[in-house]
Each structure stands twice: as C-alpha cells, then as structure tokens.
Short mmCIF file of C-alpha atoms and ligand atoms in Angstrom, two decimals:
data_model
loop_
_atom_site.label_atom_id
_atom_site.label_comp_id
_atom_site.label_asym_id
_atom_site.label_seq_id
_atom_site.Cartn_x
_atom_site.Cartn_y
_atom_site.Cartn_z
CA MET A 1 118.39 50.84 140.03
CA LYS A 2 120.10 54.09 139.93
CA THR A 3 118.59 56.56 137.83
CA PRO A 4 121.08 59.05 136.26
CA THR A 5 120.47 62.70 136.59
CA VAL A 6 120.28 63.38 132.89
CA ASN A 7 117.39 65.77 132.84
CA SER A 8 119.05 68.77 134.50
CA VAL A 9 115.73 70.65 134.66
CA THR A 10 114.93 68.64 137.74
CA HIS A 11 117.58 69.85 139.43
CA PRO A 12 116.62 72.29 142.15
CA SER A 13 119.02 74.97 141.27
CA SER A 14 118.52 74.62 137.63
CA THR A 15 114.88 75.22 138.26
CA HIS A 16 115.57 78.42 140.32
CA PHE A 17 118.01 79.63 137.55
CA LEU A 18 114.87 78.81 134.89
CA LEU A 19 112.57 80.89 137.01
CA PHE A 20 114.90 83.56 137.33
CA VAL A 21 115.43 83.75 133.65
CA PHE A 22 111.78 83.59 132.81
CA SER A 23 111.15 86.44 135.23
CA ILE A 24 113.73 88.62 133.46
CA LEU A 25 112.15 87.67 130.20
CA PHE A 26 108.73 88.57 131.52
CA ALA A 27 109.75 92.01 133.08
CA TYR A 28 111.45 92.95 129.68
CA ALA A 29 108.28 92.13 127.79
CA CYS A 30 106.31 94.03 130.08
CA GLN A 31 108.78 96.88 130.09
CA ARG A 32 108.89 96.61 126.31
CA THR A 33 104.88 96.86 125.84
CA GLU A 34 105.03 99.58 128.23
CA ALA A 35 107.63 101.55 126.51
CA THR A 36 105.91 101.67 123.14
CA ALA A 37 102.91 103.89 123.41
CA GLN A 38 99.89 103.31 121.17
CA GLU A 39 98.98 107.12 121.12
CA LEU A 40 100.99 110.34 121.68
CA LEU A 41 99.22 113.17 123.84
CA LYS A 42 99.74 116.64 124.40
CA GLY A 43 102.98 117.00 126.44
CA PHE A 44 104.87 114.31 125.04
CA LYS A 45 108.33 114.67 124.63
CA ALA A 46 111.36 112.18 123.59
CA THR A 47 114.92 112.57 123.03
CA PRO A 48 117.20 110.06 121.25
CA ASN A 49 119.05 107.71 123.42
CA ALA A 50 122.76 107.40 123.03
CA SER A 51 123.02 103.90 123.67
CA VAL A 52 120.42 102.95 120.77
CA SER A 53 122.45 101.82 117.77
CA SER A 54 119.33 101.72 115.16
CA PHE A 55 116.03 102.54 115.98
CA GLN A 56 114.32 103.84 118.84
CA ALA A 57 110.46 102.96 118.89
CA LEU A 58 108.13 105.69 120.24
CA LEU A 59 104.77 104.57 118.88
CA SER A 60 103.26 101.56 117.64
CA ASP A 61 100.04 100.43 116.05
CA SER A 62 97.63 98.23 117.85
CA THR A 63 99.17 95.07 115.97
CA ASP A 64 102.52 95.84 116.85
CA THR A 65 103.53 95.67 112.92
CA PHE A 66 104.43 99.12 112.69
CA SER A 67 106.46 101.45 114.71
CA LEU A 68 107.45 105.25 114.78
CA GLY A 69 110.58 106.19 116.19
CA PHE A 70 113.91 107.80 115.91
CA LEU A 71 116.13 105.97 112.91
CA ARG A 72 119.88 106.26 113.03
CA VAL A 73 120.68 107.06 109.36
CA ASN A 74 124.37 108.22 109.44
CA PRO A 75 125.96 107.27 112.50
CA LYS A 76 125.43 110.61 114.20
CA GLU A 77 121.86 111.50 112.48
CA LEU A 78 118.45 110.55 112.41
CA ALA A 79 115.09 110.72 110.71
CA LEU A 80 111.79 110.42 112.20
CA ALA A 81 110.58 106.92 110.58
CA VAL A 82 107.85 104.66 110.28
CA LEU A 83 109.27 101.22 110.23
CA HIS A 84 107.67 97.69 109.44
CA VAL A 85 108.66 96.11 112.53
CA PRO A 86 109.39 92.42 111.63
CA SER A 87 111.63 93.57 108.73
CA SER A 88 112.96 96.88 110.09
CA GLU A 89 111.92 98.08 106.39
CA GLN A 90 111.72 101.91 106.26
CA LEU A 91 108.22 102.98 105.10
CA TRP A 92 108.20 106.45 105.63
CA LEU A 93 110.50 109.33 106.68
CA ALA A 94 109.24 112.64 108.02
CA ASN A 95 112.47 114.65 107.38
CA PRO A 96 114.32 112.83 104.63
CA THR A 97 116.24 115.87 103.39
CA GLN A 98 116.65 117.48 106.40
CA LEU A 99 118.38 115.01 109.18
CA ALA A 100 118.81 115.98 112.60
CA PRO A 101 121.46 115.09 115.06
CA TRP A 102 121.30 112.10 117.23
CA SER A 103 121.84 113.99 120.30
CA ASP A 104 120.00 115.01 123.46
CA ARG A 105 119.37 118.33 122.20
CA THR A 106 117.20 116.87 119.62
CA GLN A 107 113.62 116.63 120.70
CA LEU A 108 110.41 115.33 119.37
CA PHE A 109 107.30 116.56 121.26
CA PHE A 110 103.67 116.90 120.62
CA ASN A 111 101.95 120.14 121.55
CA GLY A 112 99.02 119.80 119.01
CA SER A 113 101.89 119.76 116.42
CA LEU A 114 104.14 116.81 116.36
CA VAL A 115 107.39 118.80 116.03
CA LEU A 116 110.95 117.54 115.71
CA SER A 117 113.14 120.37 116.81
CA GLY A 118 117.05 120.72 117.66
CA PRO A 119 119.28 122.87 119.64
CA ARG A 120 118.74 126.62 119.62
CA GLU A 121 114.91 126.03 118.55
CA ARG A 122 116.00 124.67 115.43
CA LEU A 123 112.80 123.40 113.63
CA PHE A 124 113.51 120.13 111.57
CA TRP A 125 109.91 118.99 110.64
CA SER A 126 106.42 119.68 112.12
CA THR A 127 102.73 118.66 111.09
CA GLU A 128 101.65 122.34 111.89
CA THR A 129 98.28 121.23 113.31
CA GLN A 130 96.50 121.78 116.42
CA GLY A 131 95.40 118.30 117.13
CA ASP A 132 94.62 116.29 120.33
CA ARG A 133 96.64 113.07 119.62
CA VAL A 134 99.06 111.12 117.36
CA VAL A 135 98.15 107.54 116.56
CA LEU A 136 99.86 105.12 113.91
CA LEU A 137 97.05 102.90 112.19
CA ASN A 138 97.38 99.30 111.31
CA SER A 139 97.85 100.42 107.69
CA SER A 140 101.33 102.26 108.91
CA ASN A 141 99.51 105.71 108.33
CA LEU A 142 100.45 107.96 111.11
CA GLN A 143 97.80 110.60 111.98
CA VAL A 144 97.24 113.81 114.13
CA GLN A 145 93.52 113.80 114.99
CA LYS A 146 91.21 116.22 116.65
CA LEU A 147 88.77 114.56 119.28
CA ASP A 148 85.53 116.32 119.17
CA GLU A 149 82.05 114.70 118.61
CA TYR A 150 84.00 113.02 115.81
CA VAL A 151 87.43 111.84 115.42
CA SER A 152 88.82 114.39 112.34
CA ILE A 153 91.88 113.93 110.89
CA LEU A 154 94.14 117.03 110.84
CA TRP A 155 97.19 115.74 109.16
CA GLN A 156 98.38 112.08 107.89
CA SER A 157 101.62 110.58 106.58
CA PHE A 158 99.56 109.18 103.57
CA TYR A 159 99.54 112.39 102.26
CA PHE A 160 103.15 112.88 102.31
CA PRO A 161 104.79 109.77 100.71
CA THR A 162 108.60 109.59 100.44
CA ASN A 163 109.73 106.72 98.27
CA THR A 164 107.14 104.28 99.15
CA LEU A 165 103.53 103.91 98.54
CA LEU A 166 101.61 101.58 100.87
CA GLU A 167 98.63 99.45 100.19
CA ASN A 168 95.31 101.27 100.20
CA GLN A 169 97.25 104.78 100.26
CA ASN A 170 95.62 107.10 97.62
CA PHE A 171 98.36 108.61 95.47
CA THR A 172 97.07 111.97 94.02
CA SER A 173 98.17 114.26 91.46
CA ASN A 174 99.52 116.81 94.36
CA MET A 175 101.93 113.91 95.63
CA SER A 176 105.06 112.45 94.35
CA LEU A 177 107.23 109.65 95.24
CA VAL A 178 111.06 110.51 95.24
CA SER A 179 113.96 107.97 95.26
CA SER A 180 115.97 108.01 98.38
CA ASN A 181 118.87 109.56 96.27
CA GLY A 182 116.45 112.64 94.98
CA LEU A 183 117.32 111.45 91.56
CA TYR A 184 113.93 109.92 90.26
CA SER A 185 110.20 111.17 90.81
CA MET A 186 106.81 109.51 90.38
CA ARG A 187 104.03 111.61 89.56
CA LEU A 188 100.57 111.55 88.20
CA GLY A 189 99.42 113.29 84.82
CA SER A 190 96.04 114.16 83.42
CA ASN A 191 95.76 110.35 82.32
CA PHE A 192 99.09 108.57 82.94
CA ILE A 193 101.68 107.55 85.59
CA GLY A 194 104.97 109.10 84.76
CA LEU A 195 108.57 108.55 86.20
CA TYR A 196 110.91 111.48 85.75
CA ALA A 197 114.52 111.74 86.27
CA LYS A 198 116.66 114.71 87.19
CA PHE A 199 119.69 115.40 85.16
CA ASN A 200 121.58 117.49 87.62
CA LYS A 201 120.79 117.65 91.44
CA LYS A 202 121.16 121.36 91.63
CA SER A 203 118.83 121.93 88.62
CA ASP A 204 115.15 121.53 88.53
CA SER A 205 115.18 119.99 84.68
CA GLU A 206 113.63 116.82 84.38
CA GLN A 207 113.36 114.12 81.70
CA ILE A 208 110.40 111.47 81.85
CA TYR A 209 111.53 108.13 81.02
CA LEU A 210 108.46 106.13 81.77
CA ARG A 211 104.95 107.10 80.77
CA HIS A 212 102.14 104.57 81.32
CA LYS A 213 98.62 105.76 79.96
CA ALA A 214 95.46 104.76 81.54
CA LEU A 215 94.15 101.76 79.38
CA GLU A 216 90.67 102.93 80.12
CA ALA A 217 89.64 99.24 79.75
CA LYS A 218 86.83 99.13 82.59
CA ALA A 219 85.81 102.85 82.63
CA ASN A 220 86.95 105.79 80.57
CA ILE A 221 88.42 109.13 82.14
CA ILE A 222 85.82 111.82 81.59
CA GLU A 223 87.17 115.02 81.26
CA GLY A 224 86.42 117.58 84.01
CA GLN A 225 84.94 115.00 86.04
CA GLY A 226 87.43 114.56 88.79
CA ALA A 227 91.04 114.08 89.38
CA ILE A 228 92.83 110.82 88.65
CA TYR A 229 94.39 109.20 91.70
CA ALA A 230 96.48 105.57 91.95
CA ARG A 231 96.53 103.02 94.81
CA ILE A 232 97.63 99.60 95.38
CA ASN A 233 94.55 97.43 95.73
CA SER A 234 94.83 94.61 98.33
CA ASP A 235 93.92 92.27 95.29
CA ARG A 236 97.40 93.09 93.93
CA PHE A 237 97.19 95.71 91.41
CA LEU A 238 98.16 99.21 91.08
CA GLY A 239 94.98 101.00 89.92
CA MET A 240 94.22 104.12 88.53
CA TYR A 241 91.00 105.60 89.29
CA GLN A 242 88.70 108.74 88.62
CA VAL A 243 87.24 110.65 91.77
CA GLY A 244 83.50 109.71 91.70
CA THR A 245 83.75 106.54 89.39
CA ILE A 246 84.07 103.12 91.04
CA PRO A 247 85.49 100.84 88.48
CA PRO A 248 89.46 101.48 87.59
CA VAL A 249 90.28 103.39 84.52
CA ASP A 250 93.66 101.36 84.50
CA MET A 251 95.06 98.25 86.34
CA LEU A 252 98.83 97.26 86.56
CA PRO A 253 98.63 93.46 87.94
CA PHE A 254 101.11 92.31 90.14
CA ASN A 255 102.74 88.81 89.69
CA SER A 256 100.65 87.98 92.71
CA PHE A 257 97.41 89.28 91.28
CA GLN A 258 94.33 86.87 91.54
CA ARG A 259 96.67 84.29 93.12
CA ASN A 260 95.17 84.11 96.54
CA ILE A 261 98.00 85.20 98.39
CA THR A 262 97.69 87.82 101.30
CA GLY A 263 100.36 90.11 102.93
CA PHE A 264 101.17 93.49 103.37
CA VAL A 265 102.03 95.20 99.85
CA PHE A 266 103.98 98.24 98.95
CA LEU A 267 105.24 100.13 95.63
CA ARG A 268 108.73 101.72 95.98
CA LEU A 269 110.50 104.12 93.51
CA GLU A 270 114.28 102.46 94.03
CA SER A 271 117.48 104.42 93.73
CA ASP A 272 118.11 102.98 90.37
CA GLY A 273 114.78 104.54 88.88
CA ASN A 274 112.61 101.17 88.82
CA LEU A 275 109.43 101.21 90.29
CA LYS A 276 109.09 97.90 92.43
CA GLY A 277 106.23 96.03 94.18
CA TYR A 278 106.93 93.82 97.41
CA TYR A 279 104.63 91.76 99.53
CA TRP A 280 105.55 90.43 102.78
CA ASP A 281 105.16 86.64 103.12
CA GLY A 282 105.55 86.50 106.94
CA SER A 283 109.22 86.09 106.80
CA LYS A 284 110.63 88.16 103.96
CA TRP A 285 109.62 90.63 101.20
CA ILE A 286 108.96 89.02 97.67
CA LEU A 287 109.53 91.09 94.47
CA ASP A 288 105.89 91.00 92.96
CA TYR A 289 106.04 93.73 90.42
CA GLN A 290 108.58 95.74 88.45
CA ALA A 291 107.82 98.61 86.04
CA ILE A 292 111.30 98.12 83.98
CA SER A 293 112.40 94.27 83.87
CA ASP A 294 115.18 95.06 81.47
CA THR A 295 117.91 96.69 83.25
CA CYS A 296 119.22 98.24 80.08
CA GLU A 297 115.82 100.26 80.04
CA LEU A 298 116.66 101.96 83.44
CA PRO A 299 117.31 105.41 82.97
CA ASN A 300 121.04 104.88 84.33
CA PRO A 301 122.24 101.49 83.38
CA CYS A 302 125.61 101.96 81.70
CA GLY A 303 127.97 103.72 84.59
CA SER A 304 127.25 106.85 86.88
CA LYS A 305 126.71 108.92 83.26
CA MET A 306 123.57 110.91 83.36
CA GLY A 307 121.80 112.38 80.26
CA TYR A 308 120.85 109.34 78.40
CA PHE A 309 117.53 108.41 78.78
CA LYS A 310 115.16 105.76 77.12
CA VAL A 311 111.70 107.03 76.76
CA ARG A 312 109.27 104.30 76.92
CA GLU A 313 105.66 104.51 76.61
CA GLY A 314 103.82 101.78 78.67
CA ALA A 315 100.57 101.04 76.91
CA GLY A 316 100.11 103.56 74.38
CA LYS A 317 103.18 102.65 72.16
CA LYS A 318 103.21 106.15 70.89
CA LYS A 319 106.09 107.43 69.23
CA MET A 320 108.41 109.53 71.80
CA ASP A 321 111.76 111.29 71.71
CA VAL A 322 113.86 108.46 70.27
CA GLY A 323 117.29 110.58 70.31
CA PHE A 324 117.88 109.54 73.96
CA GLY A 325 117.01 105.91 73.28
CA VAL A 326 119.54 105.88 70.39
CA GLY A 327 122.31 107.28 72.89
CA ILE A 328 121.70 104.66 75.61
CA GLY A 329 121.14 102.01 73.25
CA VAL A 330 124.58 102.70 71.68
CA LEU A 331 126.22 102.62 74.89
CA CYS A 332 124.63 99.45 76.00
CA GLY A 333 125.10 97.79 72.60
CA ALA A 334 128.98 98.90 72.77
CA ILE A 335 129.19 97.14 76.32
CA VAL A 336 127.39 93.91 75.11
CA VAL A 337 129.53 93.96 71.85
CA LEU A 338 132.57 94.40 74.13
CA ILE A 339 131.89 91.64 76.30
CA GLY A 340 131.17 89.46 73.43
CA ALA A 341 134.37 90.55 71.45
CA ILE A 342 136.53 89.53 74.48
CA SER A 343 134.85 86.35 74.77
CA PHE A 344 134.79 85.30 71.15
CA GLY A 345 138.02 86.95 69.95
CA SER A 346 138.14 85.13 66.50
CA CYS A 347 134.59 86.76 65.71
CA LYS A 348 135.16 90.25 67.14
CA ILE A 349 135.05 92.47 63.91
CA TRP A 350 132.02 90.93 62.64
CA MET A 351 130.12 90.76 65.65
CA ARG A 352 130.79 94.72 66.34
CA ARG A 353 129.73 95.28 62.75
CA ARG A 354 126.41 93.17 63.30
CA GLY A 355 125.60 94.20 66.56
CA VAL A 356 125.69 97.90 66.20
CA LYS A 357 124.09 97.79 62.98
CA GLN A 358 121.23 95.79 64.55
CA ILE A 359 120.49 98.18 67.28
CA LEU A 360 120.15 101.30 64.78
CA GLU A 361 117.90 99.24 62.58
CA ASP A 362 115.39 98.68 65.44
CA GLU A 363 115.48 102.12 66.42
CA ASP A 364 114.63 103.21 63.01
CA GLY A 365 111.45 100.70 63.24
CA ILE A 366 110.74 102.02 66.89
CA SER A 367 110.10 98.91 68.12
CA PRO A 368 109.81 98.59 72.11
CA GLY A 369 112.53 97.09 73.85
CA PRO A 370 115.38 97.29 71.31
CA TYR A 371 118.17 96.16 74.09
CA LYS A 372 116.60 92.56 74.28
CA ASP A 373 116.72 92.43 70.39
CA LEU A 374 120.13 93.55 70.61
CA ALA A 375 120.99 91.18 73.24
CA SER A 376 119.33 88.29 71.43
CA ALA A 377 120.97 89.41 68.08
CA SER A 378 124.18 89.31 69.82
CA PHE A 379 123.43 85.79 71.35
CA ARG A 380 122.60 84.66 67.74
CA SER A 381 125.89 86.28 66.35
CA ILE A 382 127.51 84.24 69.04
CA GLU A 383 125.86 81.06 68.20
CA MET A 384 126.76 81.54 64.59
CA CYS A 385 130.35 82.21 65.57
CA ASN A 386 130.35 79.07 67.31
CA ALA A 387 128.74 76.93 64.57
CA ARG A 388 131.12 78.16 62.11
CA ARG A 389 133.93 77.07 64.09
C1 LIG B 401 118.89 104.07 127.02
O1 LIG B 401 118.87 102.73 126.49
C2 LIG B 401 119.42 101.86 127.17
C3 LIG B 401 119.24 100.35 126.51
O2 LIG B 401 118.49 100.43 125.76
C4 LIG B 401 118.19 101.61 128.40
O3 LIG B 401 119.13 100.82 129.57
C5 LIG B 401 118.43 103.15 129.08
O4 LIG B 401 117.58 103.26 130.26
C6 LIG B 401 117.86 104.09 128.10
N1 LIG B 401 118.02 105.41 128.75
C7 LIG B 401 116.83 106.50 128.77
C8 LIG B 401 117.31 107.46 129.35
O5 LIG B 401 115.76 106.13 128.46
C1 LIG B 402 104.23 124.04 119.18
O1 LIG B 402 105.80 124.11 119.11
C2 LIG B 402 106.11 124.66 118.02
C3 LIG B 402 107.60 124.90 117.97
O2 LIG B 402 108.01 125.28 119.06
C4 LIG B 402 105.39 126.31 118.02
O3 LIG B 402 105.91 126.78 116.82
C5 LIG B 402 103.98 126.10 118.00
O4 LIG B 402 103.33 127.42 117.96
C6 LIG B 402 103.56 125.26 119.23
N1 LIG B 402 101.98 125.07 119.05
C7 LIG B 402 101.24 125.32 120.02
C8 LIG B 402 99.73 124.90 119.78
O5 LIG B 402 101.67 125.67 120.92
C1 LIG B 403 92.90 97.38 111.16
O1 LIG B 403 91.85 98.45 111.43
C2 LIG B 403 90.78 98.45 110.73
C3 LIG B 403 89.74 99.41 111.38
O2 LIG B 403 90.55 100.03 112.37
C4 LIG B 403 90.09 97.12 111.08
O3 LIG B 403 88.90 96.96 110.31
C5 LIG B 403 91.17 95.89 110.60
O4 LIG B 403 90.61 94.93 110.89
C6 LIG B 403 92.36 95.89 111.11
N1 LIG B 403 93.24 95.25 110.50
C7 LIG B 403 93.93 94.32 111.26
C8 LIG B 403 95.10 93.57 110.61
O5 LIG B 403 94.02 94.65 112.54
C1 LIG B 404 91.15 106.58 99.12
O1 LIG B 404 90.22 107.07 98.38
C2 LIG B 404 88.94 106.31 98.29
C3 LIG B 404 88.02 106.78 97.39
O2 LIG B 404 87.92 108.01 97.22
C4 LIG B 404 88.38 106.59 100.00
O3 LIG B 404 87.00 105.76 100.09
C5 LIG B 404 89.60 105.92 100.91
O4 LIG B 404 89.03 106.46 102.29
C6 LIG B 404 90.55 106.65 100.65
N1 LIG B 404 91.86 105.74 101.67
C7 LIG B 404 92.47 106.70 102.34
C8 LIG B 404 93.51 105.85 103.25
O5 LIG B 404 92.27 108.04 102.56
C1 LIG B 405 95.76 116.88 97.60
O1 LIG B 405 94.65 116.59 96.79
C2 LIG B 405 93.54 116.14 97.49
C3 LIG B 405 92.34 115.95 96.55
O2 LIG B 405 92.77 115.39 95.35
C4 LIG B 405 93.20 116.80 98.59
O3 LIG B 405 92.11 116.11 99.76
C5 LIG B 405 94.48 117.01 99.65
O4 LIG B 405 94.20 117.74 100.81
C6 LIG B 405 95.79 117.39 98.96
N1 LIG B 405 96.66 117.38 99.78
C7 LIG B 405 97.59 118.35 99.85
C8 LIG B 405 98.47 118.10 100.75
O5 LIG B 405 97.17 119.71 99.27
C1 LIG B 406 92.70 81.22 99.54
O1 LIG B 406 93.55 80.63 100.35
C2 LIG B 406 93.03 80.38 101.84
C3 LIG B 406 94.29 79.72 102.82
O2 LIG B 406 95.46 80.14 102.25
C4 LIG B 406 91.84 79.18 101.66
O3 LIG B 406 91.36 78.99 103.00
C5 LIG B 406 90.78 79.98 100.77
O4 LIG B 406 89.93 79.02 100.52
C6 LIG B 406 91.59 80.22 99.32
N1 LIG B 406 90.48 80.97 98.49
C7 LIG B 406 90.23 80.53 97.35
C8 LIG B 406 89.14 81.51 96.68
O5 LIG B 406 91.02 79.76 96.68
#
C-alpha cells in the first residue's frame, strides 16, 4: 500500500528548514538574554537605537518581569522608564517632565551616578550618587548600590514615584504621586491621605478634593511618635502606618482583599484624578480598587472646565467646604436633567424643577454622594413620568 506523504515534517528539506528556523530562534533568544543586562557597572553607556519603535531594554530584573530602558514617548522623544515587561505597562519614569530627544546624541551612562545626558552636555536627569552598580530588583525598584562589606543603597526609584505606587513601596510624607498630566497629586497629611487638584498648570494653588482620614481601628496615631507612611500590602489593602508601630492605623481594602488572589499590585493616580488599584492576573490588569466610584464625584467630570471641586471626606464625614460641591452638583444635575428632558420631552419642565430642587435639598443636608441621589431621583421622576402616561 502506498503511504501518502501527508506528514511533511518527515520530508528531508522540511527537516532542514525546521532546524534552520530553530537555530535562528535559539540564536535570537541567546542574543536577547545577552542584550538585557542584570546589572550596570561603571563605564556603562547606551544611546537610543533609531530603529527601535517603542522600547529599548537596557537592564532587567532577575525574573525578567521588569525592565529599565528607553521608552519612546512622542515619536522623537524618550523617557527613561521601568516597564512591566509582559504588559508593557509603565511603572516609573525618571524624567517625566524633561523628555530627551530620541537621537544618538542622547546618552545614558553610569559613572557612579546614573546619568541621562543630551547634546552639548545637557543634563536631563541624574541620580547624583557615587555608587558601584545599578540593579533592578524583582519588585521593580531601581537601585544604585555601593558595594563595601555590605551592600548599601545610595538611591532608589521607590523614593521617587511618578504616578504609580507599587506593591511594598513605602509612600512617605516627603513623596507625592502626580498624575501624568500634572493636574492631580496625592500626598500624606499628619493623619490622612489627600488628593489635590491644580486649578491652573502655571500657578501652585491647589484644592483638596478627597481626604481620607485614618480610621485608627487597629492602632491609634500617637502624636510626636513617628511619621505616617502608606504601603500597598501584598494582602491587597492600602495600609497607613506610623513608624515604630506594626499594626496599621488604617486599611483601605482592595476588592481582592482576603480572596486568596496573588499577582503583582499597583496603585495609580489617573489623569482624571481618580486613584485606582490594579493587579496582574497573568495575562491582564484587573481593576481592584477605585477611590472615587461615581464619575460625577471626580474633580473634573463635566467638560474640560476647571474650578468646580467636590470636596469629599472619606471616613471622617466631617463637614467640608460645600460651595464647590454645589457648583459641580448643579452642573452635573443640569446635564442629567437635560438628557432626561430630551428623552422624555413630555415631562421635561416638571423634571427640571424636580431634579434641581432635589440636589439643593441634598446639599443642604450634606449627605455624602448627592449625585447618586440626584441620579436616582431623576430615574424616579422618569419612572413616574412613564407611569403617568
Ligand atoms: C538597532 O536595532 C536593530 C533592530 O532592533 C538591530 O538590528 C541593530 O543592531 C541595532 N543597532 C545597534 C547599534 O544596536
Ligand atoms: C558623572 O557624570 C556627571 C555628568 O557628566 C558629572 O557631573 C559627575 O561629576 C560624574 N561623576 C563622577 C563620579 O565622575
Ligand atoms: C524577589 O527577591 C527576594 C529577595 O531578593 C526574594 O526573597 C523573592 O523570593 C524574590 N521574588 C520573586 C518572585 O522572585
Ligand atoms: C518599608 O518600611 C518598612 C517598615 O519601616 C520596612 O521594613 C521596609 O523594608 C520598607 N520597604 C522598602 C521597600 O523600603
Ligand atoms: C523621605 O523621608 C524618609 C523618612 O521618612 C527618609 O528615609 C528618606 O530619605 C526621605 N527621602 C527624601 C528623598 O528626602
Ligand atoms: C489559595 O489558593 C491556592 C491556589 O490558588 C491554594 O493552593 C491555597 O490552598 C489557597 N489558600 C487558601 C487559604 O485558601
């Protein structure tokens, strides 16, 4: 019986071809592991490669999960960045406000300091250290270390976060998270986490729009005892701690808290002013926490208008400046009412009166989340309109 040559792998030329492909892949893999160093020593130099379109890796951690390299930001500019390799997510930028040109005259070198320099000795960024090596830890923390009898840390990226706080990174009162558009920032107060908005990019004046005061359920803050810091715990909560005491003075649980889920976690101050937590499930980032769940409570939800801020106090529920809230409430209210009025033309006059009156009543009563009430009030109005028909 004649056997048809269905399995082409057995064909000699195909075998050769496969071997050829494998050897190329193998060579490529070797080149890749060779190309991304695990430490940078004095004398290290790198320039951006014109043919790289997105990211040029220069240093990676021992697990190959994180990588430091040149990230193309605008077509012709670069930031020195730490990425989460499987997702290409940016976790840290060295020079977010001073991008360097993607040109062979830009250079990253290590001479004791890790330095990003440009043409004519222009200095974009430097760690200003006298260290022996640069390493990227498996937590994504980039460190300049001195190697004496002990390894000492002269500089670390965990002290200089951009818009992202990583798992186990200590967020202290001398740090801030700044959203990538520069409008929002997160800082610690003596007993609270505050989110602040800038009215105007050129002026320094800021307005607090979210203030989460420590609940002090497991431990009290003792005045004069030590500074407050915050950290995302691997157990999936944002904890506030006082230096010198072990139990947290506050715990903001993520959705996956106590759900036996593992995976790298980070917290990010987004460009809309929201603070969101994510974890990596092995193939994608899962939203695991958001400080503001109602979009109407974001500092800037109703158009590109600045100056109306809803001031919300997280746990304390103390009365704050309500004027801003009324402003934004009326704006959001007007939009909701307008949409309602268009969809349900026959009831529009009745609804507008009813909707706006409802917000003002709620604001007088200072109930948290008046916008949710507004929305449900409007829906009630709509249902009533429908019922009357
Ligand atoms: C630049 O990148 C290309 C493709 O990634 C590579 O073939 C080339 O060797 C690189 N050039 C230098 C100078 O590293
Ligand atoms: C490293 O280079 C920077 C920038 O050129 C320079 O300012 C610094 O003094 C150098 N450091 C050492 C230890 O040579
Ligand atoms: C990360 O590094 C630390 C210490 O260097 C080690 O204990 C830990 O197991 C490492 N984690 C992973 C996921 O490799
Ligand atoms: C964060 O702070 C804790 C307590 O002070 C300390 O044990 C830990 O090493 C710090 N983590 C980092 C990454 O610096
Ligand atoms: C910030 O404060 C901590 C102590 O709370 C200190 O260890 C650290 O060096 C400070 N960082 C900077 C950049 O000043
Ligand atoms: C958590 O999940 C892992 C597997 O995903 C399982 O082996 C382990 O027993 C679980 N632990 C608890 C406390 O449920």
